[in-house]
C-alpha positions as MATLAB code, in Angstrom:
seq = 'MSSLSDEKILKILSREGLLTDKQSKSIVKKAPEQRRKLTQIEKVKGSGVPGQDIEHPVTMVDVVASLQISLSGKETGALDEERIVKALTKHLKVPYKKIDPLQLDLDVVTKTIPRLFALKHLVVPVGVTDGKLEVVMYDPTDAGLLEDLQRVTTLEVTPAMGTKTDILKIIREFFGFQSSIVAAETQLAQPSVDLGNLEQYTRLKSIDEIQSTDTHIKNAVEYLFHYALEQRASDIHIEPKRDQVLIRFRIDGVLHIIYKLPKAVHPAMTSRIKTLSRLDIAEKRRPQDGRMKLSYQHEDAEIRVSTIPVAFGEKVVMRILDPTILFQDLEDLGFSAGNLIEYHKFLQKPNGIILVTGPTGSGKSTTLYSSMGHLASSEKNITTVEDPIEMIREDFNQIAVQPLIGIDFGSILRNILRQDPDIIMIGEIRDHETAENAVQAALTGHLVLSTLHTNDAPSTVTRLINLGVKPFLAAESLIGVLAQRLLRKICPYCSTTLEVDATVLKSLGADEVGEGSVKLKQGKGCLKCRGTGFLGRTGVFEVMGIDEDMKGVITESKELDIITVKKKALESGMIPLRTNAIDKMLKGITTFQEVARVTEKQ';
ca = [
      57.284  -50.593  -80.970;
      57.986  -48.989  -84.335;
      58.945  -45.522  -83.017;
      60.951  -46.781  -80.047;
      64.403  -48.289  -80.451;
      65.761  -50.793  -77.942;
      68.045  -48.078  -76.604;
      65.149  -45.644  -76.203;
      63.057  -48.206  -74.285;
      65.939  -48.878  -71.867;
      66.474  -45.127  -71.356;
      62.781  -44.612  -70.521;
      62.888  -47.453  -67.979;
      66.064  -45.980  -66.430;
      64.487  -42.520  -66.255;
      61.453  -43.985  -64.482;
      63.755  -45.584  -61.885;
      62.951  -49.128  -62.974;
      66.476  -49.956  -64.226;
      69.990  -48.950  -63.250;
      72.713  -48.188  -65.833;
      74.427  -51.413  -64.862;
      71.227  -53.423  -65.435;
      70.680  -51.735  -68.819;
      74.170  -52.693  -70.004;
      73.618  -56.275  -68.808;
      70.310  -56.446  -70.723;
      71.984  -55.268  -73.953;
      74.499  -58.131  -73.669;
      71.816  -60.743  -72.950;
      69.318  -59.482  -75.536;
      70.435  -61.492  -78.628;
      70.309  -64.860  -76.836;
      67.057  -63.945  -75.071;
      65.430  -62.966  -78.388;
      66.317  -66.367  -79.858;
      64.714  -68.168  -76.889;
      61.572  -66.055  -77.001;
      61.193  -66.417  -80.776;
      61.257  -70.216  -80.417;
      58.618  -70.072  -77.679;
      56.373  -67.840  -79.809;
      56.664  -70.194  -82.789;
      55.596  -73.161  -80.664;
      52.601  -71.252  -79.267;
      51.477  -70.219  -82.727;
      48.269  -68.319  -83.269;
      45.679  -70.845  -82.202;
      44.395  -70.904  -85.798;
      44.781  -74.243  -87.642;
      47.248  -73.924  -90.524;
      48.088  -70.340  -89.625;
      51.242  -69.590  -87.635;
      51.829  -65.921  -86.856;
      55.210  -64.987  -85.444;
      55.280  -61.672  -83.575;
      58.607  -59.782  -83.493;
      60.308  -60.028  -80.100;
      60.645  -56.492  -78.709;
      62.877  -55.127  -75.990;
      59.774  -55.109  -73.763;
      59.567  -58.907  -74.129;
      63.299  -59.269  -73.436;
      63.272  -57.159  -70.253;
      60.063  -58.779  -68.918;
      61.434  -62.291  -69.508;
      64.526  -61.563  -67.386;
      62.373  -61.021  -64.253;
      64.642  -58.272  -62.883;
      64.004  -57.485  -59.207;
      62.933  -53.921  -58.481;
      64.584  -51.808  -55.827;
      63.565  -48.672  -53.963;
      59.845  -47.899  -53.573;
      58.781  -50.545  -56.093;
      58.711  -54.196  -55.045;
      58.521  -57.423  -56.997;
      59.849  -58.017  -60.512;
      59.966  -55.717  -63.537;
      57.106  -57.324  -65.425;
      55.473  -56.518  -68.740;
      52.717  -54.395  -67.162;
      55.170  -52.102  -65.346;
      57.258  -51.689  -68.490;
      54.270  -50.800  -70.692;
      52.956  -48.327  -68.081;
      56.338  -46.553  -68.132;
      56.282  -46.369  -71.955;
      52.764  -44.873  -72.020;
      54.024  -41.868  -70.022;
      56.634  -41.193  -72.707;
      54.225  -41.846  -75.606;
      51.475  -39.781  -73.946;
      48.816  -42.431  -74.530;
      46.641  -44.012  -71.823;
      47.472  -47.442  -70.442;
      44.558  -49.904  -70.514;
      44.401  -53.065  -68.441;
      41.777  -55.144  -70.239;
      39.047  -56.430  -67.926;
      37.302  -59.369  -69.665;
      34.113  -58.879  -67.622;
      33.682  -55.358  -69.006;
      33.999  -56.350  -72.671;
      31.166  -56.819  -75.151;
      31.663  -60.081  -77.057;
      30.224  -58.593  -80.276;
      32.433  -55.471  -80.173;
      35.580  -57.559  -79.669;
      34.833  -60.193  -82.289;
      32.738  -58.475  -84.968;
      34.536  -55.150  -85.423;
      37.692  -56.507  -87.086;
      38.685  -59.982  -88.340;
      40.469  -62.363  -86.003;
      43.611  -62.713  -88.132;
      43.912  -58.931  -88.443;
      43.628  -58.531  -84.667;
      46.154  -61.298  -84.084;
      48.671  -60.040  -86.651;
      48.598  -56.409  -85.469;
      47.978  -57.103  -81.752;
      44.922  -54.883  -81.462;
      41.629  -55.436  -79.594;
      38.467  -53.289  -79.947;
      37.126  -52.817  -76.418;
      34.198  -50.420  -76.766;
      32.261  -47.861  -78.797;
      31.310  -44.572  -77.108;
      29.723  -41.568  -78.875;
      30.728  -42.912  -82.265;
      34.349  -43.447  -81.224;
      35.960  -46.881  -81.255;
      38.301  -47.516  -78.316;
      41.055  -49.986  -79.132;
      43.901  -51.438  -77.071;
      47.099  -51.776  -79.107;
      50.551  -53.120  -78.403;
      52.040  -50.392  -80.615;
      49.920  -47.198  -80.472;
      52.570  -45.358  -82.538;
      51.634  -47.337  -85.665;
      49.897  -44.557  -87.655;
      49.260  -46.853  -90.618;
      47.365  -49.322  -88.440;
      45.221  -46.530  -86.983;
      44.346  -45.342  -90.510;
      43.419  -48.885  -91.541;
      41.184  -49.282  -88.484;
      39.380  -46.000  -89.183;
      38.889  -46.909  -92.847;
      37.592  -50.435  -92.062;
      35.304  -49.464  -89.174;
      34.307  -45.968  -90.442;
      34.692  -44.820  -86.826;
      37.067  -42.418  -85.170;
      39.624  -44.573  -83.334;
      40.855  -43.795  -79.817;
      43.989  -45.819  -79.034;
      45.230  -47.050  -75.669;
      48.247  -49.223  -74.949;
      48.141  -52.679  -73.376;
      50.442  -55.605  -72.796;
      51.014  -58.221  -75.491;
      49.989  -60.938  -73.006;
      46.591  -59.327  -72.302;
      45.860  -58.644  -75.964;
      46.733  -62.170  -77.126;
      44.732  -63.694  -74.280;
      41.578  -61.732  -75.174;
      41.925  -62.453  -78.894;
      42.371  -66.191  -78.375;
      39.647  -66.596  -75.760;
      36.986  -64.243  -77.148;
      37.422  -65.109  -80.824;
      37.654  -68.804  -79.933;
      34.413  -68.710  -77.941;
      32.636  -66.562  -80.538;
      33.689  -68.735  -83.483;
      32.468  -71.846  -81.631;
      29.118  -70.208  -80.859;
      28.624  -68.834  -84.394;
      29.517  -72.171  -85.996;
      27.201  -74.033  -83.627;
      24.370  -71.547  -84.212;
      24.726  -71.838  -88.010;
      24.478  -75.604  -87.889;
      21.839  -75.831  -85.168;
      19.452  -73.181  -86.482;
      16.431  -74.859  -88.069;
      14.160  -73.316  -90.711;
      11.036  -71.734  -89.292;
       8.253  -74.069  -90.417;
       4.834  -73.875  -88.750;
       2.934  -77.106  -89.238;
       0.486  -76.366  -86.448;
      -0.410  -79.477  -84.476;
       0.016  -81.840  -87.404;
       3.557  -82.995  -86.809;
       6.928  -82.087  -85.370;
       9.321  -80.820  -88.044;
      12.822  -82.264  -87.720;
      15.739  -81.853  -90.108;
      18.162  -84.781  -89.974;
      21.767  -83.614  -90.050;
      24.527  -85.337  -91.957;
      27.165  -87.257  -90.021;
      29.732  -84.518  -90.771;
      27.377  -81.853  -89.425;
      26.738  -83.763  -86.206;
      30.428  -84.283  -85.525;
      31.284  -80.689  -86.367;
      28.451  -79.280  -84.249;
      29.523  -81.433  -81.333;
      33.059  -80.072  -81.639;
      31.897  -76.440  -81.641;
      29.706  -76.926  -78.579;
      32.481  -78.787  -76.748;
      34.833  -75.884  -77.445;
      32.283  -73.297  -76.283;
      31.694  -75.143  -72.994;
      35.459  -75.503  -72.474;
      35.948  -71.755  -72.993;
      33.135  -71.102  -70.511;
      34.736  -73.245  -67.790;
      38.189  -71.741  -68.372;
      36.786  -68.234  -68.132;
      34.797  -68.958  -64.948;
      37.758  -70.554  -63.149;
      40.050  -67.737  -64.224;
      37.644  -65.092  -62.911;
      37.224  -66.826  -59.506;
      33.518  -67.432  -60.132;
      31.661  -69.514  -57.541;
      28.612  -70.135  -59.758;
      27.803  -70.195  -63.478;
      24.195  -69.443  -64.479;
      22.921  -70.346  -67.960;
      19.496  -68.720  -68.260;
      17.285  -69.112  -71.348;
      15.175  -66.053  -72.219;
      12.695  -65.509  -75.043;
      15.238  -64.528  -77.734;
      18.648  -65.168  -76.176;
      20.559  -66.963  -73.433;
      22.228  -65.114  -70.555;
      25.478  -66.403  -69.072;
      26.116  -64.965  -65.603;
      28.963  -65.557  -63.129;
      28.723  -65.036  -59.364;
      31.988  -63.476  -58.161;
      32.439  -62.527  -54.488;
      28.721  -63.064  -53.960;
      27.568  -60.757  -56.794;
      26.216  -61.859  -60.210;
      27.743  -60.380  -63.408;
      26.334  -60.756  -66.941;
      29.142  -62.264  -69.025;
      27.669  -63.290  -72.384;
      24.410  -63.016  -74.306;
      24.211  -66.022  -76.618;
      21.844  -66.938  -79.485;
      18.927  -69.107  -78.398;
      19.755  -71.776  -81.018;
      22.849  -72.980  -79.138;
      21.119  -73.390  -75.772;
      19.787  -76.983  -76.143;
      23.150  -78.278  -77.410;
      25.114  -76.461  -74.712;
      22.764  -77.780  -72.013;
      23.030  -81.318  -73.399;
      26.847  -81.122  -73.386;
      26.892  -80.043  -69.745;
      24.362  -82.745  -68.816;
      26.471  -85.365  -70.573;
      29.595  -84.283  -68.662;
      27.695  -84.455  -65.358;
      26.015  -87.812  -66.163;
      22.472  -86.468  -66.312;
      19.664  -87.686  -68.553;
      19.852  -85.484  -71.668;
      16.423  -86.675  -72.836;
      14.686  -85.548  -69.635;
      13.859  -81.834  -69.855;
      10.653  -81.681  -67.804;
      11.960  -82.284  -64.294;
      14.866  -80.959  -62.230;
      18.116  -82.948  -62.200;
      21.294  -82.787  -60.136;
      24.742  -84.020  -61.098;
      28.426  -83.282  -60.745;
      31.652  -83.327  -62.715;
      35.348  -82.950  -61.994;
      37.687  -80.720  -64.004;
      41.455  -80.458  -64.070;
      42.594  -76.823  -64.230;
      46.177  -75.575  -63.852;
      47.285  -78.791  -62.109;
      44.377  -78.535  -59.623;
      41.063  -80.406  -59.537;
      37.823  -78.457  -59.286;
      34.481  -80.150  -58.678;
      31.405  -78.666  -60.294;
      27.909  -79.355  -58.981;
      25.277  -79.091  -61.708;
      21.590  -78.328  -61.220;
      19.028  -78.106  -64.041;
      15.449  -76.948  -63.713;
      12.721  -76.255  -66.317;
      11.767  -72.562  -66.589;
       9.498  -70.639  -68.979;
      11.907  -70.583  -71.941;
      13.803  -73.859  -71.503;
      16.143  -75.468  -68.997;
      18.092  -73.237  -66.653;
      21.469  -74.629  -65.623;
      23.350  -73.512  -62.506;
      26.839  -74.850  -61.865;
      28.445  -74.414  -58.441;
      32.243  -74.446  -58.662;
      33.732  -76.138  -55.605;
      37.340  -75.124  -55.150;
      39.134  -77.299  -52.573;
      41.388  -74.371  -51.628;
      38.248  -72.447  -50.590;
      36.304  -75.298  -49.017;
      39.234  -76.690  -46.998;
      41.077  -73.925  -45.155;
      42.960  -73.568  -41.911;
      40.525  -72.407  -39.229;
      42.853  -69.448  -38.603;
      42.168  -68.196  -42.153;
      38.366  -68.195  -41.976;
      38.078  -64.789  -40.259;
      37.684  -65.688  -36.558;
      38.723  -63.116  -33.972;
      41.378  -64.412  -31.555;
      38.864  -64.968  -28.740;
      36.282  -66.681  -30.956;
      38.924  -68.975  -32.454;
      40.029  -70.128  -28.997;
      36.405  -70.786  -28.032;
      35.693  -72.711  -31.253;
      38.816  -74.824  -30.798;
      37.443  -75.787  -27.360;
      34.231  -76.981  -29.056;
      36.199  -79.212  -31.448;
      38.273  -80.714  -28.641;
      35.178  -82.189  -26.972;
      34.857  -85.975  -27.452;
      31.074  -85.921  -27.851;
      28.180  -83.516  -28.247;
      26.634  -81.353  -30.991;
      28.242  -78.338  -32.643;
      25.798  -76.361  -34.786;
      26.768  -73.866  -37.514;
      23.964  -71.476  -38.489;
      23.343  -68.814  -41.077;
      21.469  -68.205  -44.340;
      22.322  -69.843  -47.675;
      25.672  -68.611  -48.976;
      27.041  -67.590  -45.585;
      30.007  -70.009  -45.685;
      28.628  -72.787  -43.461;
      29.966  -75.578  -45.709;
      33.455  -74.068  -45.686;
      33.426  -73.906  -41.882;
      32.189  -77.507  -41.543;
      34.658  -78.946  -44.078;
      37.547  -76.943  -42.622;
      36.577  -78.157  -39.129;
      36.488  -81.785  -40.278;
      39.822  -81.298  -42.050;
      41.222  -80.002  -38.747;
      39.872  -83.070  -36.909;
      40.766  -85.669  -39.543;
      43.444  -88.230  -38.658;
      44.132  -91.931  -39.110;
      42.735  -92.476  -35.598;
      39.306  -90.973  -36.378;
      36.398  -92.349  -38.372;
      34.567  -89.369  -39.877;
      31.237  -90.077  -41.566;
      29.093  -87.467  -43.318;
      25.559  -87.454  -44.721;
      25.020  -84.623  -47.199;
      22.467  -83.336  -49.703;
      24.316  -83.314  -52.029;
      27.962  -84.146  -51.271;
      29.742  -80.798  -51.600;
      33.291  -82.032  -52.165;
      34.685  -85.563  -52.300;
      37.509  -86.122  -49.805;
      39.110  -89.487  -49.087;
      39.570  -88.698  -45.369;
      35.789  -88.842  -44.908;
      33.163  -91.535  -45.491;
      30.573  -89.511  -47.365;
      26.948  -90.527  -47.908;
      24.589  -88.708  -50.298;
      20.933  -88.268  -49.335;
      18.655  -90.246  -51.686;
      15.022  -89.968  -50.506;
      13.696  -92.195  -53.321;
      15.460  -95.224  -51.811;
      14.939  -94.236  -48.186;
      18.280  -92.517  -47.467;
      17.513  -89.224  -45.746;
      19.109  -87.276  -42.897;
      16.938  -88.789  -40.198;
      16.804  -92.472  -41.175;
      20.453  -92.903  -42.228;
      21.745  -91.791  -38.833;
      20.637  -95.073  -37.262;
      22.733  -96.955  -39.852;
      25.717  -94.632  -39.405;
      25.858  -95.451  -35.690;
      26.506  -99.095  -36.589;
      29.560  -97.989  -38.607;
      31.604  -97.162  -35.483;
      31.978  -93.426  -36.209;
      33.903  -90.975  -34.026;
      32.667  -87.855  -35.778;
      29.405  -87.458  -37.703;
      28.607  -84.526  -39.982;
      24.944  -84.025  -40.901;
      24.404  -81.620  -43.797;
      21.351  -80.018  -42.205;
      18.935  -80.664  -39.335;
      15.544  -80.124  -40.978;
      12.998  -82.132  -39.008;
      12.181  -83.833  -35.733;
      13.571  -87.226  -36.739;
      16.969  -85.817  -37.758;
      17.184  -83.611  -34.646;
      16.250  -86.493  -32.324;
      18.744  -88.914  -33.902;
      21.508  -86.276  -33.828;
      20.915  -85.759  -30.107;
      20.980  -89.518  -29.475;
      24.235  -89.839  -31.427;
      25.773  -87.066  -29.326;
      24.580  -88.572  -26.046;
      26.009  -91.986  -26.977;
      29.554  -90.675  -27.328;
      29.851  -89.150  -30.796;
      30.882  -85.675  -31.917;
      28.167  -84.363  -34.250;
      28.560  -81.355  -36.555;
      25.568  -79.946  -38.409;
      23.800  -76.818  -39.659;
      20.519  -75.064  -38.911;
      18.918  -72.117  -40.688;
      18.619  -69.445  -37.982;
      19.595  -65.762  -37.886;
      21.860  -65.888  -34.846;
      23.346  -68.284  -32.297;
      20.811  -67.851  -29.416;
      17.774  -68.551  -31.644;
      19.319  -71.928  -32.572;
      18.482  -73.323  -29.120;
      14.801  -72.412  -29.397;
      14.706  -73.713  -32.978;
      16.061  -77.096  -31.811;
      13.397  -77.297  -29.107;
      10.695  -76.292  -31.632;
      11.797  -79.286  -33.729;
      10.737  -81.527  -30.848;
      13.968  -81.984  -28.861;
      13.263  -81.971  -25.120;
      14.946  -78.989  -23.370;
      17.024  -81.140  -20.985;
      18.307  -83.253  -23.919;
      19.169  -80.101  -25.903;
      21.069  -78.732  -22.893;
      22.998  -81.972  -22.330;
      23.899  -82.602  -25.959;
      24.797  -79.127  -27.208;
      28.463  -78.088  -27.013;
      28.073  -74.755  -28.746;
      26.640  -72.783  -31.644;
      28.449  -70.839  -34.339;
      26.482  -68.223  -36.322;
      28.208  -66.695  -39.340;
      28.021  -64.400  -42.369;
      30.391  -63.481  -45.205;
      31.626  -59.903  -45.565;
      33.259  -58.609  -48.727;
      36.827  -57.425  -48.119;
      38.104  -54.038  -49.247;
      40.320  -54.347  -52.320;
      43.947  -53.809  -51.195;
      44.916  -52.414  -54.628;
      42.590  -49.382  -54.494;
      42.029  -48.963  -50.755;
      41.698  -45.334  -49.610;
      41.004  -43.605  -46.289;
      37.853  -41.623  -45.541;
      36.484  -39.912  -42.451;
      33.070  -40.857  -41.072;
      31.219  -38.999  -38.338;
      31.209  -40.967  -35.068;
      27.443  -40.461  -34.646;
      26.849  -42.414  -37.875;
      28.948  -45.301  -36.557;
      27.151  -45.203  -33.223;
      23.846  -45.625  -35.055;
      25.370  -48.825  -36.432;
      26.189  -50.019  -32.898;
      29.836  -48.929  -32.594;
      29.524  -47.257  -29.185;
      33.260  -47.387  -28.469;
      34.337  -44.935  -31.194;
      34.081  -41.775  -29.078;
      33.298  -38.351  -30.571;
      34.256  -36.462  -33.728;
      35.229  -38.349  -36.882;
      36.731  -41.793  -37.400;
      39.101  -42.840  -40.192;
      37.873  -45.873  -42.126;
      38.883  -47.623  -45.342;
      37.034  -48.097  -48.606;
      37.900  -49.241  -52.139;
      37.767  -46.693  -54.967;
      37.295  -49.427  -57.554;
      40.015  -50.652  -59.890;
      40.679  -53.298  -62.522;
      41.705  -55.874  -59.928;
      38.297  -55.659  -58.208;
      36.343  -54.872  -61.416;
      35.348  -51.456  -60.119;
      33.520  -52.787  -57.042;
      36.057  -51.770  -54.382;
      35.910  -55.310  -52.954;
      38.152  -58.310  -53.526;
      37.422  -61.626  -51.795;
      35.340  -62.342  -48.688;
      35.950  -63.141  -45.043;
      33.799  -64.744  -42.367;
      32.323  -62.935  -39.388;
      31.213  -65.120  -36.470;
      29.118  -65.255  -33.305;
      30.286  -68.059  -30.979;
      27.996  -69.201  -28.152;
      29.172  -71.908  -25.771;
      26.714  -73.942  -23.683;
      28.114  -73.633  -20.162;
      26.460  -74.762  -16.920;
      24.580  -71.466  -16.502;
      23.192  -71.718  -20.033;
      22.179  -75.352  -19.451;
      20.236  -74.168  -16.407;
      18.415  -71.500  -18.444;
      17.481  -74.045  -21.137;
      16.192  -76.746  -18.756;
      14.510  -74.556  -16.147;
      12.477  -72.267  -18.419;
       8.983  -73.575  -19.058;
       8.627  -71.421  -22.173;
      12.105  -70.689  -23.445;
      12.365  -67.495  -25.502;
      15.204  -66.081  -27.595;
      15.584  -62.942  -25.468;
      16.343  -64.992  -22.333;
      18.917  -67.140  -24.143;
      20.545  -64.081  -25.771;
      20.765  -62.224  -22.448;
      22.483  -65.175  -20.754;
      24.835  -65.674  -23.754;
      25.936  -62.031  -23.630;
      26.493  -62.293  -19.878;
      28.698  -65.338  -20.532;
      30.898  -63.377  -22.940;
      29.346  -64.002  -26.382;
      30.262  -61.236  -28.838;
      27.414  -60.557  -31.323;
      27.838  -60.828  -35.099;
      27.556  -57.080  -35.667;
      30.111  -56.270  -32.967;
      32.614  -58.617  -34.629;
      31.768  -57.084  -38.033;
      32.297  -53.557  -36.662;
      35.703  -54.649  -35.375;
      36.638  -55.748  -38.935;
      35.404  -52.402  -40.238;
      37.533  -50.442  -37.747;
      40.565  -52.565  -38.722;
      40.089  -51.600  -42.379;
      39.030  -55.069  -43.570;
      35.492  -54.147  -44.683;
      33.237  -51.107  -45.046;
      30.496  -49.391  -43.076;
      27.945  -50.246  -45.796;
      28.941  -53.908  -45.865;
      28.496  -54.234  -42.082;
      25.022  -52.669  -42.307;
      24.073  -54.893  -45.281;
      25.163  -58.231  -43.838;
      24.485  -57.990  -40.079;
      21.572  -56.892  -37.913;
      21.798  -54.395  -35.063;
      21.624  -56.155  -31.698;
];
């Protein structure tokens, strides 16, 4: 902060109400010792460049942020680096920029200025618009640096201010990933030689080249995993195209393009991932499935890997299985109070079938695993059969479906019953054999949890009968059905209020809203939610119990139809999916558009 003295920075923070005079005086006394501590830390961290150790001067911003001073008044939490820098931008009359990695172009960040220059001066190019280069700087008052940037880039430079932490993080991650990719591409690119059908041209690499290439690819894959876990991605897609490779992350159910990589690195990157997940790297013509386990920030994350041949090579999709997402308290899944009580009653039954239904990606696995986690104890033997095993947990005896050696959902159930289980989880009921064996397991004293692909709870009964289960057996074995979807939640950091005409809501099915306008919530879009207005997801459920009246409907109807089952379920108190979703909308959890997108009008 070349134009701001320590005293000036403290005065600005006091004027903004972030520090008291007493706190400022205390900081001045502590500053020398704190600077020494922070300088040592910075030396240890270094620059991330072998043989190059850059020591950044410790500013008063670093000193104040490191003290973690509690805020009083309207502000809550600690006086962190972001709050301090925001206060300084008001005085300096420059915009504050929170760098969103998903919005950055890898080439702009890494090819505009050299890495060492960016690291030494704490500056990151973040975009080019109308011939103007936007940069985020730690010290936007450095006129000499701005002149250098304009001379080097031949572009007009528009500065914004960011935190040192954000700038260093982007430089280390983006330049690290880019240097790994460029080095790998240079060594992997082969000369273009067309020998027709005569022979396959192969250039043998030296031992040094092979080892070096392997290192670059390993680094690139590591950066990719770090980035995905940091951004809360649920899936990583590596998609080969004609001239490049797309890397996409699915975050809160929506895919984002993250990188566009050179085609030359794709085979090596795919092979590295296949090696980590114990797949056959030589087999590129047929689909393969594998898994790996990563340690990240003292937590373990399991990654399920699927490869499949497409037009331009092998596409790889990696599902990131976070145990904190997959195993939750039932109270945190999104149940309404009434539905949670009803579902708890299902789980308390000693035997019978509980079915969870919904399309792919609706959170069924989370509900099943969380339910089994709720039931798990040293007194229970829980056995699962899955395709594939979603998440390894020692409390369960988990079996993976392997059709090639005769282990499938239907046939393995007979063997499971000889294992003295109390609770059986079947990944999915797909056919007559599986449905019939699940019913027999339930009728012989076991609690069975499974999934079916149906749109709502009532249609699950007819689907089970269509699979060949006799109506009286379906009625006797079924405890209840849980249909579910996932709704995106409004971002709490940019939530605003809007008024919607009641007639519009009534067209959605919200008959209880009355007349006039209704106040609802929506997200404007901010850096926390990446401009979407949504942050995270919550479940919405439709719980249908099989009481005596419902058993009578199922067994007595010669030709059971969905309408009859739905009518009886509603009479018995079932609340439809959309009604529960509307309730979340009225409580400000989700939006009108999200309810219409995810649920169907009853």
